[in-house]
Amino acid sequence: MRTGLLLPFLLTLLLSLAASAQGPGGEPAFDGQIQEWESVLERAEQQLRQPMDASPVVEDELKQELRAVLSAAEHRQNEAESRLAPLQEQLNSLGEPPAEGDPPENPEIRQTRQDLNQRISTIEARVRQAALVRVRANEFLQEIASRERQRLQEEVLERTPSPLWPGVWQQAVQDAVEVLSGIWDAPFDWASEIAQFGRQGALPYLYLFGIPAVAFLLGWPIRHWLSKRFGRDLEEEDPGYSRRVVAAIADGLARAVIPSLAIGIAIGILYFQEILTGYFATLLYILAAAVTGFILVSGLARAVLSPRRPHWRIMPVTPLGARVLYQRVFLVTAIFAGTAALQMAAIQAEAFTPELRSVFVLIDNSVMAVLLLSMLPNRYWVNPEEGFGSTGWNAGRFLLGTVVCLTPFSPLSATVAWRNSCRPGSSSPVC
């Protein structure tokens, strides 16, 4: 009997305590919210006293918190101002308080006037507090934005050694060998680490190779069904455009989207199972991202160009163009994915030195420019029999070709501009 009375009493007490900690509408009490805002503002002030290169990641997190504080403070200020107007109107309806020597005011009216004045004073204080928080949050956000712009300027104008100097190439080769050596050692270091922490046996290796294999085996029947049900029919010689679009979508899903999803699922399972650790884990994540990008771009290019069956293509290219352009897209995507993976691996290993970056960018831009230029000849894009091609497209290809031709010279031009701006006696801020 007593237990039956005690439980409702405790529940009522807990609910009343929870309600007392919140304002109207279930929102947090203003005083508690002010303390939270002040805590964020204090951390932002302390962080901005640090050197600019101390921790950009922390500043980015603070920026998100400051934006949330700014939004919440604006909401509470608007809410308080909306409550202030009716209270002021009620106070005005009571008229002026009696002057000295006048008959005393009715006690109830006097008490009501005091209550209204107290509530108005409290709300006005909240309005001023919220406004002050907004001003401080805006100041900190502007300072963070200024530091971000300064960092970006320093990165853009960073001094890089010229790839024309032989010594730069020699150092770049040594740095590249160091990066490749770290990549080679990563799986062996991972194997030693899992053995050191008692995770011996074949289970980690079973996860590492078995999960991707299972993901691909599960995706294979879906790919086969899509290709067979909606894909290109070998016996269909003159498909309509809508039929070609459906076949291209099915081919893109089968060759690009589903394999990419399989890679994502496999990597996700390995991540949550905590099988991968250290630099080896970073390398596998980078490799998975690079392979996924390659599969998506090359698979979608194959879907729209249909190089083996040009009459199924949906792009305005010649049959020869369909085959050649797919080969070029395949090469460009493979090189871009490979170089991007190597660059990210070097950055993660903190081995992407200025010399290596200078030579790397020159080689990468030059190879990519040659391959991209080989995709622009008119014979690949204009098909007089089907009416493809236009003056606008020809002009666009010319402009694109000009930009591509200048791309390999970007590292050299940046070095020349830096050297010209850093002559003796120059006042350039980057010298």
Short mmCIF file of C-alpha atoms in Angstrom, two decimals:
data_model
loop_
_atom_site.label_atom_id
_atom_site.label_comp_id
_atom_site.label_asym_id
_atom_site.label_seq_id
_atom_site.Cartn_x
_atom_site.Cartn_y
_atom_site.Cartn_z
CA MET A 1 0.00 0.00 0.00
CA ARG A 2 2.77 2.38 0.98
CA THR A 3 4.70 1.46 -2.15
CA GLY A 4 1.70 2.34 -4.28
CA LEU A 5 1.59 5.82 -2.74
CA LEU A 6 5.34 6.38 -2.77
CA LEU A 7 5.89 5.80 -6.49
CA PRO A 8 3.44 8.49 -7.69
CA PHE A 9 4.90 10.90 -5.15
CA LEU A 10 8.47 10.33 -6.38
CA LEU A 11 7.38 10.63 -10.01
CA THR A 12 5.63 13.93 -9.29
CA LEU A 13 8.70 15.24 -7.45
CA LEU A 14 11.04 14.35 -10.34
CA LEU A 15 8.75 15.98 -12.89
CA SER A 16 8.50 19.15 -10.82
CA LEU A 17 12.29 19.33 -10.48
CA ALA A 18 12.73 18.83 -14.22
CA ALA A 19 10.16 21.53 -14.96
CA SER A 20 11.87 23.96 -12.60
CA ALA A 21 15.10 23.60 -14.60
CA GLN A 22 13.34 24.67 -17.80
CA GLY A 23 11.72 27.80 -18.98
CA PRO A 24 8.40 28.19 -20.81
CA GLY A 25 7.78 25.67 -23.56
CA GLY A 26 10.25 23.17 -22.13
CA GLU A 27 13.26 25.32 -23.09
CA PRO A 28 16.34 25.47 -20.83
CA ALA A 29 16.23 28.18 -18.15
CA PHE A 30 17.79 31.44 -19.32
CA ASP A 31 20.37 31.63 -16.53
CA GLY A 32 21.64 28.12 -17.29
CA GLN A 33 21.76 28.91 -20.98
CA ILE A 34 23.73 32.09 -20.34
CA GLN A 35 26.31 30.05 -18.45
CA GLU A 36 26.64 27.64 -21.39
CA TRP A 37 27.08 30.56 -23.81
CA GLU A 38 29.67 32.20 -21.58
CA SER A 39 31.60 28.92 -21.40
CA VAL A 40 31.78 28.71 -25.21
CA LEU A 41 32.77 32.38 -25.49
CA GLU A 42 35.50 31.95 -22.89
CA ARG A 43 36.94 28.92 -24.70
CA ALA A 44 36.86 30.85 -27.98
CA GLU A 45 38.70 33.78 -26.40
CA GLN A 46 41.38 31.48 -24.99
CA GLN A 47 41.80 29.65 -28.30
CA LEU A 48 42.16 32.87 -30.28
CA ARG A 49 44.99 33.94 -27.98
CA GLN A 50 46.99 30.96 -29.24
CA PRO A 51 49.30 31.19 -32.27
CA MET A 52 47.46 31.02 -35.56
CA ASP A 53 48.88 27.63 -36.50
CA ALA A 54 48.17 26.06 -33.08
CA SER A 55 45.04 24.08 -33.93
CA PRO A 56 42.86 24.96 -36.95
CA VAL A 57 40.68 21.91 -36.23
CA VAL A 58 39.76 23.25 -32.78
CA GLU A 59 38.90 26.62 -34.32
CA ASP A 60 36.64 24.93 -36.84
CA GLU A 61 34.78 23.17 -34.03
CA LEU A 62 34.53 26.44 -32.10
CA LYS A 63 33.13 28.12 -35.18
CA GLN A 64 30.26 25.65 -35.27
CA GLU A 65 29.62 26.15 -31.54
CA LEU A 66 29.71 29.94 -31.89
CA ARG A 67 27.19 29.80 -34.71
CA ALA A 68 24.90 27.70 -32.51
CA VAL A 69 25.33 30.21 -29.64
CA LEU A 70 24.60 33.09 -32.02
CA SER A 71 21.41 31.44 -33.26
CA ALA A 72 20.22 30.52 -29.76
CA ALA A 73 20.96 34.00 -28.39
CA GLU A 74 19.08 35.62 -31.25
CA HIS A 75 16.10 33.34 -30.61
CA ARG A 76 16.05 34.10 -26.88
CA GLN A 77 16.44 37.84 -27.50
CA ASN A 78 13.54 37.89 -29.95
CA GLU A 79 11.47 35.82 -27.56
CA ALA A 80 12.20 38.20 -24.66
CA GLU A 81 11.40 41.27 -26.75
CA SER A 82 8.10 39.75 -27.82
CA ARG A 83 7.20 39.18 -24.14
CA LEU A 84 8.30 42.70 -23.20
CA ALA A 85 5.77 44.57 -25.34
CA PRO A 86 2.59 43.10 -23.71
CA LEU A 87 3.99 43.68 -20.21
CA GLN A 88 4.81 47.29 -21.03
CA GLU A 89 1.30 47.73 -22.37
CA GLN A 90 -0.16 46.33 -19.14
CA LEU A 91 1.99 48.69 -17.08
CA ASN A 92 0.92 51.65 -19.17
CA SER A 93 -2.72 50.73 -18.63
CA LEU A 94 -2.25 51.30 -14.88
CA GLY A 95 -1.37 54.94 -15.49
CA GLU A 96 1.25 56.97 -13.69
CA PRO A 97 1.91 56.17 -10.02
CA PRO A 98 0.51 58.79 -7.56
CA ALA A 99 2.79 61.76 -6.98
CA GLU A 100 3.95 62.82 -3.54
CA GLY A 101 1.07 64.23 -1.52
CA ASP A 102 -1.61 62.47 -3.62
CA PRO A 103 -3.96 59.92 -2.07
CA PRO A 104 -2.29 56.48 -1.71
CA GLU A 105 -2.74 53.94 -4.50
CA ASN A 106 -4.86 50.85 -4.13
CA PRO A 107 -2.67 48.14 -2.55
CA GLU A 108 -3.56 45.59 -5.24
CA ILE A 109 -2.72 48.01 -8.04
CA ARG A 110 0.54 48.98 -6.31
CA GLN A 111 1.50 45.32 -6.00
CA THR A 112 0.61 44.68 -9.63
CA ARG A 113 2.72 47.67 -10.69
CA GLN A 114 5.68 46.38 -8.68
CA ASP A 115 5.33 42.89 -10.17
CA LEU A 116 5.14 44.25 -13.70
CA ASN A 117 8.17 46.49 -13.15
CA GLN A 118 10.12 43.55 -11.77
CA ARG A 119 9.23 41.31 -14.70
CA ILE A 120 10.01 44.06 -17.22
CA SER A 121 13.37 44.70 -15.54
CA THR A 122 14.22 40.98 -15.65
CA ILE A 123 13.28 40.65 -19.32
CA GLU A 124 15.16 43.80 -20.29
CA ALA A 125 18.25 42.39 -18.56
CA ARG A 126 17.86 39.19 -20.57
CA VAL A 127 17.55 41.17 -23.79
CA ARG A 128 20.77 43.04 -23.01
CA GLN A 129 22.58 39.83 -22.01
CA ALA A 130 21.54 38.05 -25.20
CA ALA A 131 22.53 41.08 -27.29
CA LEU A 132 25.96 41.16 -25.63
CA VAL A 133 26.43 37.44 -26.30
CA ARG A 134 25.56 37.98 -29.96
CA VAL A 135 28.07 40.82 -30.27
CA ARG A 136 30.87 38.77 -28.70
CA ALA A 137 30.05 35.67 -30.76
CA ASN A 138 30.08 37.75 -33.96
CA GLU A 139 33.45 39.26 -33.03
CA PHE A 140 34.96 35.82 -32.44
CA LEU A 141 33.50 34.47 -35.68
CA GLN A 142 34.97 37.39 -37.62
CA GLU A 143 38.35 36.82 -36.00
CA ILE A 144 38.25 33.10 -36.86
CA ALA A 145 37.30 33.96 -40.45
CA SER A 146 40.22 36.43 -40.61
CA ARG A 147 42.64 33.77 -39.36
CA GLU A 148 41.29 31.28 -41.93
CA ARG A 149 41.82 33.80 -44.73
CA GLN A 150 45.35 34.47 -43.51
CA ARG A 151 46.12 30.74 -43.40
CA LEU A 152 44.77 30.31 -46.93
CA GLN A 153 46.86 33.24 -48.15
CA GLU A 154 49.97 31.75 -46.58
CA GLU A 155 49.24 28.37 -48.19
CA VAL A 156 48.68 29.91 -51.62
CA LEU A 157 51.78 32.08 -51.37
CA GLU A 158 53.91 29.43 -49.71
CA ARG A 159 57.44 29.34 -51.04
CA THR A 160 57.97 26.25 -53.15
CA PRO A 161 61.31 25.23 -54.68
CA SER A 162 61.51 25.33 -58.46
CA PRO A 163 61.30 21.95 -60.21
CA LEU A 164 63.93 23.27 -62.66
CA TRP A 165 66.70 22.86 -60.08
CA PRO A 166 68.48 19.47 -60.16
CA GLY A 167 68.85 19.45 -56.40
CA VAL A 168 65.08 19.61 -56.03
CA TRP A 169 64.66 16.46 -58.13
CA GLN A 170 67.32 14.63 -56.13
CA GLN A 171 65.62 15.49 -52.84
CA ALA A 172 62.19 14.65 -54.30
CA VAL A 173 63.40 11.17 -55.31
CA GLN A 174 64.74 10.55 -51.81
CA ASP A 175 61.46 11.71 -50.27
CA ALA A 176 59.44 9.54 -52.67
CA VAL A 177 61.53 6.50 -51.75
CA GLU A 178 60.85 7.22 -48.09
CA VAL A 179 57.09 7.45 -48.71
CA LEU A 180 57.03 4.20 -50.69
CA SER A 181 59.11 2.50 -48.00
CA GLY A 182 56.57 3.58 -45.37
CA ILE A 183 53.73 2.22 -47.51
CA TRP A 184 55.57 -1.10 -47.93
CA ASP A 185 56.23 -1.41 -44.18
CA ALA A 186 52.66 -0.49 -43.13
CA PRO A 187 51.05 -3.97 -43.46
CA PHE A 188 53.96 -5.63 -41.67
CA ASP A 189 53.74 -3.10 -38.85
CA TRP A 190 50.01 -3.81 -38.60
CA ALA A 191 50.61 -7.56 -38.44
CA SER A 192 53.19 -7.06 -35.70
CA GLU A 193 50.81 -4.83 -33.78
CA ILE A 194 47.88 -7.24 -33.77
CA ALA A 195 50.24 -10.05 -32.71
CA GLN A 196 51.68 -7.91 -29.92
CA PHE A 197 48.24 -7.20 -28.45
CA GLY A 198 47.22 -10.84 -28.41
CA ARG A 199 45.03 -10.87 -31.52
CA GLN A 200 46.85 -13.80 -33.05
CA GLY A 201 45.49 -16.38 -35.39
CA ALA A 202 43.74 -16.03 -38.70
CA LEU A 203 40.73 -14.01 -37.53
CA PRO A 204 42.05 -10.49 -38.40
CA TYR A 205 43.21 -11.70 -41.82
CA LEU A 206 39.90 -13.47 -42.35
CA TYR A 207 38.10 -10.20 -41.68
CA LEU A 208 40.49 -8.24 -43.89
CA PHE A 209 40.08 -10.45 -46.95
CA GLY A 210 36.79 -12.19 -46.24
CA ILE A 211 34.54 -9.15 -45.70
CA PRO A 212 35.37 -7.49 -49.06
CA ALA A 213 34.98 -10.87 -50.80
CA VAL A 214 31.54 -11.43 -49.24
CA ALA A 215 30.45 -7.88 -50.14
CA PHE A 216 31.36 -8.40 -53.79
CA LEU A 217 29.75 -11.84 -53.92
CA LEU A 218 26.52 -10.40 -52.55
CA GLY A 219 26.57 -7.59 -55.10
CA TRP A 220 27.30 -9.82 -58.08
CA PRO A 221 23.77 -11.28 -58.50
CA ILE A 222 22.28 -7.77 -58.43
CA ARG A 223 24.72 -6.59 -61.10
CA HIS A 224 23.93 -9.63 -63.25
CA TRP A 225 20.16 -9.14 -62.90
CA LEU A 226 20.34 -5.43 -63.79
CA SER A 227 22.47 -6.06 -66.86
CA LYS A 228 20.30 -8.91 -68.07
CA ARG A 229 16.95 -7.24 -67.37
CA PHE A 230 17.63 -3.63 -68.44
CA GLY A 231 21.08 -3.70 -70.07
CA ARG A 232 22.14 -3.65 -73.69
CA ASP A 233 20.83 -6.42 -75.94
CA LEU A 234 23.39 -7.82 -78.37
CA GLU A 235 20.70 -8.63 -80.91
CA GLU A 236 19.11 -5.16 -80.88
CA GLU A 237 20.74 -3.27 -83.76
CA ASP A 238 18.89 0.08 -83.75
CA PRO A 239 17.69 0.95 -80.21
CA GLY A 240 15.76 4.15 -79.63
CA TYR A 241 17.17 6.95 -77.49
CA SER A 242 14.96 6.20 -74.47
CA ARG A 243 15.99 2.54 -74.63
CA ARG A 244 19.65 3.58 -74.76
CA VAL A 245 19.19 5.83 -71.71
CA VAL A 246 17.61 3.00 -69.71
CA ALA A 247 20.45 0.67 -70.71
CA ALA A 248 23.05 3.30 -69.77
CA ILE A 249 21.45 3.76 -66.33
CA ALA A 250 21.39 -0.01 -65.76
CA ASP A 251 24.99 -0.34 -66.91
CA GLY A 252 26.08 2.54 -64.68
CA LEU A 253 24.38 1.00 -61.66
CA ALA A 254 25.84 -2.42 -62.37
CA ARG A 255 29.39 -1.33 -63.19
CA ALA A 256 29.82 1.76 -61.00
CA VAL A 257 27.29 2.26 -58.20
CA ILE A 258 26.93 -1.29 -56.86
CA PRO A 259 30.71 -2.04 -56.72
CA SER A 260 31.24 1.32 -54.99
CA LEU A 261 28.58 0.48 -52.41
CA ALA A 262 30.22 -2.91 -51.85
CA ILE A 263 33.55 -1.21 -51.16
CA GLY A 264 31.91 1.27 -48.80
CA ILE A 265 30.10 -1.48 -46.87
CA ALA A 266 33.26 -3.59 -46.58
CA ILE A 267 35.37 -0.67 -45.34
CA GLY A 268 32.61 0.35 -42.93
CA ILE A 269 32.47 -3.11 -41.39
CA LEU A 270 36.26 -3.24 -41.05
CA TYR A 271 36.20 0.20 -39.42
CA PHE A 272 33.53 -0.63 -36.84
CA GLN A 273 35.12 -4.01 -36.09
CA GLU A 274 38.37 -2.13 -35.31
CA ILE A 275 40.36 -4.59 -37.38
CA LEU A 276 42.47 -1.89 -39.02
CA THR A 277 44.87 0.22 -36.98
CA GLY A 278 47.73 2.65 -37.46
CA TYR A 279 49.08 3.87 -40.78
CA PHE A 280 47.91 0.68 -42.49
CA ALA A 281 44.30 1.62 -41.69
CA THR A 282 44.83 5.07 -43.15
CA LEU A 283 46.32 3.58 -46.32
CA LEU A 284 43.40 1.20 -46.79
CA TYR A 285 40.86 4.00 -46.33
CA ILE A 286 42.74 6.12 -48.87
CA LEU A 287 42.96 3.18 -51.28
CA ALA A 288 39.25 2.46 -50.88
CA ALA A 289 38.37 6.08 -51.65
CA ALA A 290 40.65 6.14 -54.70
CA VAL A 291 39.33 2.84 -56.08
CA THR A 292 35.73 3.95 -55.46
CA GLY A 293 36.30 7.18 -57.38
CA PHE A 294 37.97 5.31 -60.23
CA ILE A 295 35.14 2.76 -60.47
CA LEU A 296 32.46 5.45 -60.40
CA VAL A 297 33.99 7.68 -63.10
CA SER A 298 35.20 4.94 -65.42
CA GLY A 299 32.03 2.90 -64.97
CA LEU A 300 29.74 5.84 -65.72
CA ALA A 301 31.91 6.81 -68.71
CA ARG A 302 31.56 3.27 -70.05
CA ALA A 303 27.80 3.45 -69.51
CA VAL A 304 27.29 6.65 -71.52
CA LEU A 305 29.92 5.97 -74.23
CA SER A 306 29.33 2.23 -74.76
CA PRO A 307 32.74 1.77 -76.44
CA ARG A 308 32.18 -1.85 -77.51
CA ARG A 309 28.72 -1.16 -78.96
CA PRO A 310 28.84 2.45 -80.18
CA HIS A 311 25.25 2.34 -81.49
CA TRP A 312 24.15 2.21 -77.82
CA ARG A 313 25.99 5.43 -76.85
CA ILE A 314 24.02 8.41 -75.52
CA MET A 315 26.73 11.08 -75.96
CA PRO A 316 27.28 13.11 -79.16
CA VAL A 317 30.48 11.36 -80.23
CA THR A 318 31.54 9.33 -83.24
CA PRO A 319 31.97 5.53 -82.95
CA LEU A 320 35.74 6.04 -83.01
CA GLY A 321 35.36 8.78 -80.39
CA ALA A 322 33.39 6.48 -78.11
CA ARG A 323 36.23 3.96 -78.03
CA VAL A 324 39.10 6.47 -77.80
CA LEU A 325 37.41 8.73 -75.25
CA TYR A 326 36.64 5.82 -72.97
CA GLN A 327 40.28 4.72 -73.10
CA ARG A 328 41.40 8.28 -72.27
CA VAL A 329 38.87 8.65 -69.46
CA PHE A 330 40.00 5.30 -68.08
CA LEU A 331 43.67 6.39 -68.12
CA VAL A 332 42.99 9.88 -66.72
CA THR A 333 40.85 8.51 -63.91
CA ALA A 334 43.35 5.76 -63.07
CA ILE A 335 46.26 8.22 -62.96
CA PHE A 336 44.31 10.78 -60.97
CA ALA A 337 43.14 8.18 -58.44
CA GLY A 338 46.65 6.76 -58.09
CA THR A 339 48.40 10.11 -57.71
CA ALA A 340 45.76 11.40 -55.31
CA ALA A 341 46.17 8.27 -53.17
CA LEU A 342 49.97 8.65 -53.14
CA GLN A 343 49.68 12.32 -52.27
CA MET A 344 47.28 11.65 -49.37
CA ALA A 345 49.50 8.82 -48.12
CA ALA A 346 52.52 11.15 -48.12
CA ILE A 347 50.55 13.89 -46.36
CA GLN A 348 49.32 11.49 -43.68
CA ALA A 349 52.90 10.29 -43.16
CA GLU A 350 54.01 13.95 -42.93
CA ALA A 351 56.48 13.23 -45.73
CA PHE A 352 55.02 15.42 -48.51
CA THR A 353 57.96 17.81 -48.54
CA PRO A 354 58.04 21.01 -50.64
CA GLU A 355 60.54 19.40 -53.05
CA LEU A 356 58.38 16.32 -53.51
CA ARG A 357 55.26 18.44 -53.97
CA SER A 358 56.93 20.66 -56.58
CA VAL A 359 58.13 17.74 -58.72
CA PHE A 360 54.94 15.74 -58.12
CA VAL A 361 52.69 18.57 -59.32
CA LEU A 362 54.81 19.18 -62.43
CA ILE A 363 54.78 15.52 -63.50
CA ASP A 364 51.14 14.98 -62.63
CA ASN A 365 49.95 18.12 -64.44
CA SER A 366 52.03 17.35 -67.51
CA VAL A 367 50.74 13.78 -67.90
CA MET A 368 47.16 14.84 -67.26
CA ALA A 369 47.45 17.68 -69.77
CA VAL A 370 48.69 15.34 -72.51
CA LEU A 371 45.86 12.89 -71.89
CA LEU A 372 43.19 15.59 -71.73
CA LEU A 373 44.43 17.21 -74.93
CA SER A 374 44.22 13.85 -76.68
CA MET A 375 40.47 13.83 -75.93
CA LEU A 376 39.71 17.11 -77.71
CA PRO A 377 40.24 16.45 -81.47
CA ASN A 378 37.21 17.28 -83.58
CA ARG A 379 37.01 13.83 -85.20
CA TYR A 380 36.00 12.32 -81.85
CA TRP A 381 33.11 14.70 -81.18
CA VAL A 382 31.57 15.74 -84.51
CA ASN A 383 29.43 13.25 -86.41
CA PRO A 384 28.10 14.91 -89.57
CA GLU A 385 25.71 12.03 -90.30
CA GLU A 386 23.86 12.52 -87.01
CA GLY A 387 24.24 16.27 -86.78
CA PHE A 388 26.34 16.34 -83.63
CA GLY A 389 28.70 19.21 -82.90
CA SER A 390 28.22 22.97 -82.75
CA THR A 391 30.17 26.22 -82.94
CA GLY A 392 29.71 26.76 -79.19
CA TRP A 393 31.13 23.34 -78.40
CA ASN A 394 34.10 23.93 -80.72
CA ALA A 395 34.84 27.24 -78.97
CA GLY A 396 34.53 25.52 -75.59
CA ARG A 397 36.97 22.81 -76.64
CA PHE A 398 39.43 25.47 -77.81
CA LEU A 399 39.28 27.31 -74.47
CA LEU A 400 39.59 24.05 -72.56
CA GLY A 401 42.58 23.04 -74.65
CA THR A 402 44.25 26.41 -73.95
CA VAL A 403 43.78 26.01 -70.21
CA VAL A 404 45.06 22.42 -70.32
CA CYS A 405 48.16 23.50 -72.26
CA LEU A 406 49.01 26.06 -69.59
CA THR A 407 48.43 23.66 -66.68
CA PRO A 408 51.95 22.09 -66.62
CA PHE A 409 53.48 25.56 -66.33
CA SER A 410 51.58 26.47 -63.15
CA PRO A 411 54.33 25.32 -60.74
CA LEU A 412 56.95 27.11 -62.83
CA SER A 413 54.98 30.34 -63.07
CA ALA A 414 54.36 30.31 -59.32
CA THR A 415 58.11 29.94 -58.70
CA VAL A 416 58.98 32.73 -61.15
CA ALA A 417 56.37 35.04 -59.57
CA TRP A 418 57.76 34.34 -56.12
CA ARG A 419 61.36 34.96 -57.22
CA ASN A 420 60.38 38.24 -58.92
CA SER A 421 58.47 39.43 -55.85
CA CYS A 422 61.33 38.48 -53.50
CA ARG A 423 64.14 40.47 -55.06
CA PRO A 424 66.52 42.26 -52.67
CA GLY A 425 64.78 45.21 -51.07
CA SER A 426 61.31 43.91 -51.86
CA SER A 427 58.58 44.65 -49.31
CA SER A 428 56.41 41.71 -50.36
CA PRO A 429 54.80 40.04 -47.30
CA VAL A 430 55.77 36.58 -48.54
CA CYS A 431 59.49 37.28 -48.72
#
